[in-house]
Tab-separated table of C-alpha atoms in Angstrom:
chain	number	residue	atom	x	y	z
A	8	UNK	CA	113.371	96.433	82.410
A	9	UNK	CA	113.265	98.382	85.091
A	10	UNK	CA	111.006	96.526	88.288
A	11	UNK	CA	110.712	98.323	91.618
A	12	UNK	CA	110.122	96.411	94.818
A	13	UNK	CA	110.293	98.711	98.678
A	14	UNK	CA	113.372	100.027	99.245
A	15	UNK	CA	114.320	102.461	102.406
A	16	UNK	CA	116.251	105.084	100.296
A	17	UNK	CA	114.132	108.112	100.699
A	18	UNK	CA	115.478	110.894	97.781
A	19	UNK	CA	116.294	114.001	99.950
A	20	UNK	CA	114.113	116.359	97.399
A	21	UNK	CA	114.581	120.113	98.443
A	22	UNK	CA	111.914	121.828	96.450
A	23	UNK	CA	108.366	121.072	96.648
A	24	UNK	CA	106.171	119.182	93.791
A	25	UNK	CA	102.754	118.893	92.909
A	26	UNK	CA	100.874	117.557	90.155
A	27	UNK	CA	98.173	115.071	88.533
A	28	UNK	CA	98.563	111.797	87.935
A	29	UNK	CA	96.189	109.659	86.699
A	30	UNK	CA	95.209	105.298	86.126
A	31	UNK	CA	94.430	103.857	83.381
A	32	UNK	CA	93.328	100.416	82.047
A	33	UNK	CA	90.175	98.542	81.158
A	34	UNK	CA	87.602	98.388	83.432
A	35	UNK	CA	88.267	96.195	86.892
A	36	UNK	CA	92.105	96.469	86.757
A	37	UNK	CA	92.134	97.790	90.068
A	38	UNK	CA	92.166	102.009	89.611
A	39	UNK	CA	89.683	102.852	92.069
A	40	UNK	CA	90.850	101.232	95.102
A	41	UNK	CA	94.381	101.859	94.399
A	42	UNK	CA	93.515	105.611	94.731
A	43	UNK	CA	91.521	104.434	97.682
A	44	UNK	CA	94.569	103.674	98.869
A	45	UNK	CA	96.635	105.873	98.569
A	46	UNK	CA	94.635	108.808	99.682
A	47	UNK	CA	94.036	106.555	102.747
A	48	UNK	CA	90.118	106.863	102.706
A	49	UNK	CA	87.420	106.009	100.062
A	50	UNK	CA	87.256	109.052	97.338
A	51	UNK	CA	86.318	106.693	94.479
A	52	UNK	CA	83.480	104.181	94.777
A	53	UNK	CA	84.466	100.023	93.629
A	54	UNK	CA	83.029	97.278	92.412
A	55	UNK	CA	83.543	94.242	90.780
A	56	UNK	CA	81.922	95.632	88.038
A	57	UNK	CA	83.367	96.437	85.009
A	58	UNK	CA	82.591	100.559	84.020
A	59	UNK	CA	81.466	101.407	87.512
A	60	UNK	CA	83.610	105.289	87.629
A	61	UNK	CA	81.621	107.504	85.502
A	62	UNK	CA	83.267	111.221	87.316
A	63	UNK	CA	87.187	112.053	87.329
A	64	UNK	CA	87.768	111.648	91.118
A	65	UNK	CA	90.502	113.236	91.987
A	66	UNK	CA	91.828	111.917	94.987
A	67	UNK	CA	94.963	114.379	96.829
A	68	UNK	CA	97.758	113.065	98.243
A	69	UNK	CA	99.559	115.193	100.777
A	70	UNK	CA	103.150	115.302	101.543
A	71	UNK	CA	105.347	117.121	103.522
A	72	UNK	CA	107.434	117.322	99.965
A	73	UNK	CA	104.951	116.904	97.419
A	74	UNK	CA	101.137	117.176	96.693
A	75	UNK	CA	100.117	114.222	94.250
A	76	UNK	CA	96.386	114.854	92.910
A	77	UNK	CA	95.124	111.697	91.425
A	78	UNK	CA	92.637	111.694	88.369
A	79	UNK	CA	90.552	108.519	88.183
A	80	UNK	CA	89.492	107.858	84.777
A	81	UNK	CA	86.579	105.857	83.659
A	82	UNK	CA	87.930	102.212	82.168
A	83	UNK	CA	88.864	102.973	77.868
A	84	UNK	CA	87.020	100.738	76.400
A	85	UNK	CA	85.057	99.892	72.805
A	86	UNK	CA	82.088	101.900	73.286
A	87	UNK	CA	78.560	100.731	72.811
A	88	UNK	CA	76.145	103.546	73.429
A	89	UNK	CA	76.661	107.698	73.221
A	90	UNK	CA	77.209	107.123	77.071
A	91	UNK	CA	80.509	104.749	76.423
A	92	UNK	CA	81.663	107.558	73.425
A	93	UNK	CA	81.112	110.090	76.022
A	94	UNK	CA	83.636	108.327	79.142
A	95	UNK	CA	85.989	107.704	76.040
A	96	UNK	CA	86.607	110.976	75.963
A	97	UNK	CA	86.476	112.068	79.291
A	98	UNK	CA	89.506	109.382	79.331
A	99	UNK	CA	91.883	110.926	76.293
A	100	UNK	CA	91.161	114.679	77.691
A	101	UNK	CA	92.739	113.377	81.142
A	102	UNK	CA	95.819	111.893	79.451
A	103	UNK	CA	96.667	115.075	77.538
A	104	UNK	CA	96.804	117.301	80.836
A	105	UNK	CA	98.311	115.315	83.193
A	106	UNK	CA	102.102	114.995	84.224
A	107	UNK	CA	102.363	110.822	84.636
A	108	UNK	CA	99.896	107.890	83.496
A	109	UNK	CA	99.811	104.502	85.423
A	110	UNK	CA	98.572	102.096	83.111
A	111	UNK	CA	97.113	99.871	85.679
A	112	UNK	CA	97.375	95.736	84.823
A	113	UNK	CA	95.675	93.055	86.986
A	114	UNK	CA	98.380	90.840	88.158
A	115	UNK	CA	95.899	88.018	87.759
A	116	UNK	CA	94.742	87.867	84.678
A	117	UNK	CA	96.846	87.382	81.744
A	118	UNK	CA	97.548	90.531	78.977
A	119	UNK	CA	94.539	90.566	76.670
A	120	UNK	CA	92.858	92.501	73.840
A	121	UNK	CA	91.355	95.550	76.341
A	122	UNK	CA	94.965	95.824	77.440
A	123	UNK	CA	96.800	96.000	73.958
A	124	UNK	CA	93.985	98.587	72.726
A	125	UNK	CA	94.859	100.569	76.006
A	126	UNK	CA	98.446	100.478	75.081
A	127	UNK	CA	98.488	101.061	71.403
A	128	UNK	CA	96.390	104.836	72.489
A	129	UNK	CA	98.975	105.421	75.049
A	130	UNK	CA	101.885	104.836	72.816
A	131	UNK	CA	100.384	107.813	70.873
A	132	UNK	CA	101.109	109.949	73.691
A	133	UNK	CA	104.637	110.961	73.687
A	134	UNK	CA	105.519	113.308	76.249
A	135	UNK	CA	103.924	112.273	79.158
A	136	UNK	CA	105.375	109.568	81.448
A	137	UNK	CA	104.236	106.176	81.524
A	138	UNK	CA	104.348	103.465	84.673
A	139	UNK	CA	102.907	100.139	84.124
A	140	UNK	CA	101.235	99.227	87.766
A	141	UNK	CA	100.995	95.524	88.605
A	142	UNK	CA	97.541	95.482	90.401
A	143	UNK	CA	96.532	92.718	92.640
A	144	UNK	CA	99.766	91.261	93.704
A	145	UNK	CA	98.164	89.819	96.480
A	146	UNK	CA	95.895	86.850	93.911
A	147	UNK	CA	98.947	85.379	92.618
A	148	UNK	CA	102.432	83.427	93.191
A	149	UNK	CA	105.775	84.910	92.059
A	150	UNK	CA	106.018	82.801	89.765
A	151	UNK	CA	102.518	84.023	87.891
A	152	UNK	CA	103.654	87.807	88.963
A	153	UNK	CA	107.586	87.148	87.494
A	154	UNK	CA	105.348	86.164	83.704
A	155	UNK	CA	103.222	89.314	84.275
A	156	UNK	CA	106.425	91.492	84.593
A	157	UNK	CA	108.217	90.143	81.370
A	158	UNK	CA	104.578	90.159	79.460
A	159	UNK	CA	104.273	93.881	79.835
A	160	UNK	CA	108.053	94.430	79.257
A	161	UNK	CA	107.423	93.319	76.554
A	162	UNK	CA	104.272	94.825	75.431
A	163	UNK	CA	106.258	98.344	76.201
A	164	UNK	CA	109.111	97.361	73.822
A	165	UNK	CA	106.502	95.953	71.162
A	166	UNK	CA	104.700	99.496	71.038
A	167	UNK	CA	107.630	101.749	71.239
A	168	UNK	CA	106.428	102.304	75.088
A	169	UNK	CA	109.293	102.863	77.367
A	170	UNK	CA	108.136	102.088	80.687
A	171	UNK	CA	109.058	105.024	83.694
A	172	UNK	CA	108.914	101.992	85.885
A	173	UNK	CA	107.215	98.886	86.429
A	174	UNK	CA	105.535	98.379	90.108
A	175	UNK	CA	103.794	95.686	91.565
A	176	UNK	CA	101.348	96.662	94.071
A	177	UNK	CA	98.393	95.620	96.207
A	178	UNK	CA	96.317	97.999	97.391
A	179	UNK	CA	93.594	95.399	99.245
A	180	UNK	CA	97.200	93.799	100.924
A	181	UNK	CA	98.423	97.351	101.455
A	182	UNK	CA	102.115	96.166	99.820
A	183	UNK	CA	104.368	98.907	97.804
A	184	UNK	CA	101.623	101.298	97.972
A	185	UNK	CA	103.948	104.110	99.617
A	186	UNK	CA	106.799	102.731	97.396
A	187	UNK	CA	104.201	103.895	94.228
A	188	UNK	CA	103.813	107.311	95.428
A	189	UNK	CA	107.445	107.820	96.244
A	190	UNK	CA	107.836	106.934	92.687
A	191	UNK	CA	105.515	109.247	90.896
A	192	UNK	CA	106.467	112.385	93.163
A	193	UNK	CA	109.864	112.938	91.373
A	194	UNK	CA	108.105	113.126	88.093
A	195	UNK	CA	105.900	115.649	89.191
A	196	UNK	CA	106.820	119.456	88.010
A	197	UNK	CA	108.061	121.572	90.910
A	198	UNK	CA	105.276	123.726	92.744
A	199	UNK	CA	103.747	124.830	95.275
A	200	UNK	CA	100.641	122.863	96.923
A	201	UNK	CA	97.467	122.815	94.679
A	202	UNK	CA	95.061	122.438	97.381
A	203	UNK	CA	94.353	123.351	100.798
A	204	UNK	CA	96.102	120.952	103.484
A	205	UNK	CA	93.748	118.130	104.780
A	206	UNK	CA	91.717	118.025	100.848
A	207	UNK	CA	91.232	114.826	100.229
A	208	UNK	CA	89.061	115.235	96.903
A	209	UNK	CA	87.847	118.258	94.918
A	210	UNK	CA	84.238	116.027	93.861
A	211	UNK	CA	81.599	118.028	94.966
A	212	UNK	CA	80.223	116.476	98.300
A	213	UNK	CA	76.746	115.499	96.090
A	214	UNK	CA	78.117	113.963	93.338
A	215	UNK	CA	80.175	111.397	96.219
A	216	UNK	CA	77.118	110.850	98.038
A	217	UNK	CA	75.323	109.821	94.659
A	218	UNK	CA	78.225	107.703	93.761
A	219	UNK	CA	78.009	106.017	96.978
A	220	UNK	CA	74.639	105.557	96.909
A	221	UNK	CA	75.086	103.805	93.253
A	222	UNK	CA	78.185	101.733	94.530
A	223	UNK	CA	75.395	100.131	96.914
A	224	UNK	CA	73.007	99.697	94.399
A	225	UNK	CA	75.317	97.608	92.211
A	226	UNK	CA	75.634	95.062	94.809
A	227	UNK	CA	74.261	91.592	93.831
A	228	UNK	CA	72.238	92.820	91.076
A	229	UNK	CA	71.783	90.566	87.764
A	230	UNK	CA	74.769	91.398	84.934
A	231	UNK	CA	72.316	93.816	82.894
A	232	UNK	CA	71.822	96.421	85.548
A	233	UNK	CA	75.356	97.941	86.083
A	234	UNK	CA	75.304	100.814	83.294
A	235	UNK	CA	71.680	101.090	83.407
A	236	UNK	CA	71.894	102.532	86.744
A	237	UNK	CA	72.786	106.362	87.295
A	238	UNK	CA	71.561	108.071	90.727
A	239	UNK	CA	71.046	111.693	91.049
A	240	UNK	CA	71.073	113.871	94.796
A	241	UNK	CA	68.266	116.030	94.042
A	242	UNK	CA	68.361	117.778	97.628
A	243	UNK	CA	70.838	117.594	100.792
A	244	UNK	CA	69.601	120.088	103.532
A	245	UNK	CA	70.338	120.162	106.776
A	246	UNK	CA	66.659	119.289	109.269
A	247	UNK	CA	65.273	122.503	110.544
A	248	UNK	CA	64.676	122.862	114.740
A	249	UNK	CA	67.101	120.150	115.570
A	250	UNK	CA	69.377	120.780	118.462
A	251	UNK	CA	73.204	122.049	117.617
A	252	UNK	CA	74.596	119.017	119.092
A	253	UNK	CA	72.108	116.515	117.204
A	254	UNK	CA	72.258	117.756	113.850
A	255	UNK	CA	70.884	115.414	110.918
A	256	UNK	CA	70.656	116.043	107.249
A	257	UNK	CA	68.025	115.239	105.003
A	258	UNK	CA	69.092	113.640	101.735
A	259	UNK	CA	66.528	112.889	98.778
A	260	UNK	CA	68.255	111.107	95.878
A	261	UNK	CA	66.957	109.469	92.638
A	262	UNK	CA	67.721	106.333	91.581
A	263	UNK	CA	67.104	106.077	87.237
A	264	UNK	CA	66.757	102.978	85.611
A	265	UNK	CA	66.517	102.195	81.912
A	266	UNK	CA	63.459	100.296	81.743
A	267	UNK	CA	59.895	99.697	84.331
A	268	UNK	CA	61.181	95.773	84.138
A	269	UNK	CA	64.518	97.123	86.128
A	270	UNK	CA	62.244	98.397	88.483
A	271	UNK	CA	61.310	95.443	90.555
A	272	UNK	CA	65.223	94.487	90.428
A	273	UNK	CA	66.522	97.557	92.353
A	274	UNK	CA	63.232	97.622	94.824
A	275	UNK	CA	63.306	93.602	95.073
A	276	UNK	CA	60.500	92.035	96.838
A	277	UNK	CA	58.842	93.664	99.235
A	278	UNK	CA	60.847	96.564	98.913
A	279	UNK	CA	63.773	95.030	100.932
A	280	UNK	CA	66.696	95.022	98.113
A	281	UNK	CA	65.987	99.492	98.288
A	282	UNK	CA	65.889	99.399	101.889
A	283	UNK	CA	69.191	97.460	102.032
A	284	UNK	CA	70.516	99.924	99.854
A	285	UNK	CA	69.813	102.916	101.455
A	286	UNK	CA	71.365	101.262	104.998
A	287	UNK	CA	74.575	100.463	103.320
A	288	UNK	CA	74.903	103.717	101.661
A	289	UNK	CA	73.832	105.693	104.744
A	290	UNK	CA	76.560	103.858	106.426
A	291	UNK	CA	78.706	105.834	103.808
A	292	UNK	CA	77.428	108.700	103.067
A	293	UNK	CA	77.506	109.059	107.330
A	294	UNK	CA	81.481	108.116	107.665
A	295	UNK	CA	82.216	110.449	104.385
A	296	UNK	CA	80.002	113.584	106.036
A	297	UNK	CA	80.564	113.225	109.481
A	298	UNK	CA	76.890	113.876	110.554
A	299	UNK	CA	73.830	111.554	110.885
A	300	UNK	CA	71.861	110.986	107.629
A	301	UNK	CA	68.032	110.892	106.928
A	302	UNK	CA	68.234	109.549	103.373
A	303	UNK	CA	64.919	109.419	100.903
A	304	UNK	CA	65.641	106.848	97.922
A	305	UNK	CA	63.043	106.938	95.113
A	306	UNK	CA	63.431	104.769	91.816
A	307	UNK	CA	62.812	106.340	88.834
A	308	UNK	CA	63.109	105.404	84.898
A	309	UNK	CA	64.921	107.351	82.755
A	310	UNK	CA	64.405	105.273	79.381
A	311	UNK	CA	67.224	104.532	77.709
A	312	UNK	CA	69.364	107.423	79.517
A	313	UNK	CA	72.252	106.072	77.679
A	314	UNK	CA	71.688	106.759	74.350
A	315	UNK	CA	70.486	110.211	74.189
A	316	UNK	CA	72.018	113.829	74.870
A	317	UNK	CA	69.106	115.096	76.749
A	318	UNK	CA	68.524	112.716	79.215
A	319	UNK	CA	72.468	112.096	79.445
A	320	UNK	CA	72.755	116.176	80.593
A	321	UNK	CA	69.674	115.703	82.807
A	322	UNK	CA	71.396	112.653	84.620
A	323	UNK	CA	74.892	114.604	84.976
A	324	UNK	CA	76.608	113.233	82.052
């Protein structure tokens, strides 16, 4: 078993390397913010809600050496509704085109069921290098994170998976973070830079604002919500006859429920759960834009978005 911890030996690579890597594991093992991370500012949104990334993010790395692009994959999981089938395979296409998988495992919770169905579809894949990422270092003793190393040892050696590496990280405590990307560089194929120098993400600036938008609307909302919610930018135009050096852009974004009972939920009384969510997200939407925001929320339902192909295309899916 092969378990990394920081070291200060840099490898002295003389050619340059870029390519994708992307995380894996079930929903809320950590994928998001670990790419959060490591790109150093927020390109995916999190939550502790299970199937919150809908859109590969890539997030980009840059490197005097290297140029690491980072896919972030929706969580695999046993899918419920044409929605779920659809992120399923969203998920496989991304493992069959990129050049290393981190299977992402929570330090703090012990191997289960979502894991070992996880595993058993990566074992299929046979050419593509696998690291097992301990997420979450930070929630548990070594004692707990020594067990966690030796579960998913074994697990690899139980599959036929031979683990790259195993890495504990955590990205909240900011611990072997570096230490991860020094490790997935040399597995990279040798090329020059994808992108342009200072890319941090190639998602289209409105489908980030949406996300970020949704990310606030999943915040202390009752367990039935989460996948019911999908938010759509329908316009994002900069105000006409303002002065150059007080610019302000006008966002006007949807907000699609499920069902008219979700409605009240999302508005809350008053209206003061939608105005809560539009100052949060303008908070966002403001750091990730660099201008002032006007932003125009409107909650609409989209009945049962989930299970049908038309409304699934309307709502970006």
């Amino acid at each position: 078993m092969s378990v990394r911890t920081q070291s200060s030996e840099q490898s002295a690579e003389a050619a340059h390397r870029a390519g994708f890597a992307c995380f894996v594991g079930r929903p809320n093992a950590g994928k998001s913010t670990l790419t959060n991370a490591l790109v150093g500012k927020k390109v995916a949104i999190t939550s502790n809600r299970p199937q919150t990334t809908r859109h590969t993010v890539r997030g980009i790395v840059h490197r005097p050496e290297a140029q690491l692009i980072l896919v972030d994959t929706p969580g695999l999981h046993k899918p419920r509704t044409l929605l779920g089938e659809r992120l399923n395979d969203v998920v496989r296409t991304t493992w069959a085109e990129v050049d290393v998988i981190g299977f992402c495992l929570p330090a703090n919770e012990k191997l289960g069921p979502g894991d070992r169905f996880i595993a058993k579809e990566l074992a299929g894949i046979k050419r593509t290098p696998k690291v097992a990422v301990v997420t979450k270092t930070d929630l548990v003793d070594s004692k707990t994170l020594a067990e966690q190393l030796i579960a998913i040892d074994q697990l690899g050696k139980e599959l036929g998976i031979e683990w790259a590496q195993i890495v504990p990280v955590s990205a909240v405590g900011d611990q072997q973070v570096e230490l991860l990307a020094d490790l997935l560089v040399p597995m990279l194929p040798e090329s020059p830079p994808l992108y342009p120098e200072g890319d941090l993400t190639d998602e289209p600036e409105q489908v980030m604002v949406a996300e970020l938008i949704r990310e606030a609307a999943l915040e202390g909302v009752r367990d039935e919500l989460p996948h019911s919610i999908a938010v759509v930018v329908e316009e994002m135009l900069p105000r006409e006859d303002r002065p150059a050096d007080r610019p302000l852009l006008d966002i006007h974004a949807n907000i699609y429920i499920e069902r008219p009972s979700q409605k009240g939920i999302i508005i809350g009384p008053k209206g003061r759960r939608l105005k809560d969510v539009g100052i949060k997200s303008r908070k966002q939407i403001e750091a990730l834009l660099g201008t002032p925001v006007f932003l125009d929320l409107h909650v609409k339902v989209a009945k049962d978005w989930q299970r049908y192909p038309q409304q699934l295309r309307k709502l970006g899916f």
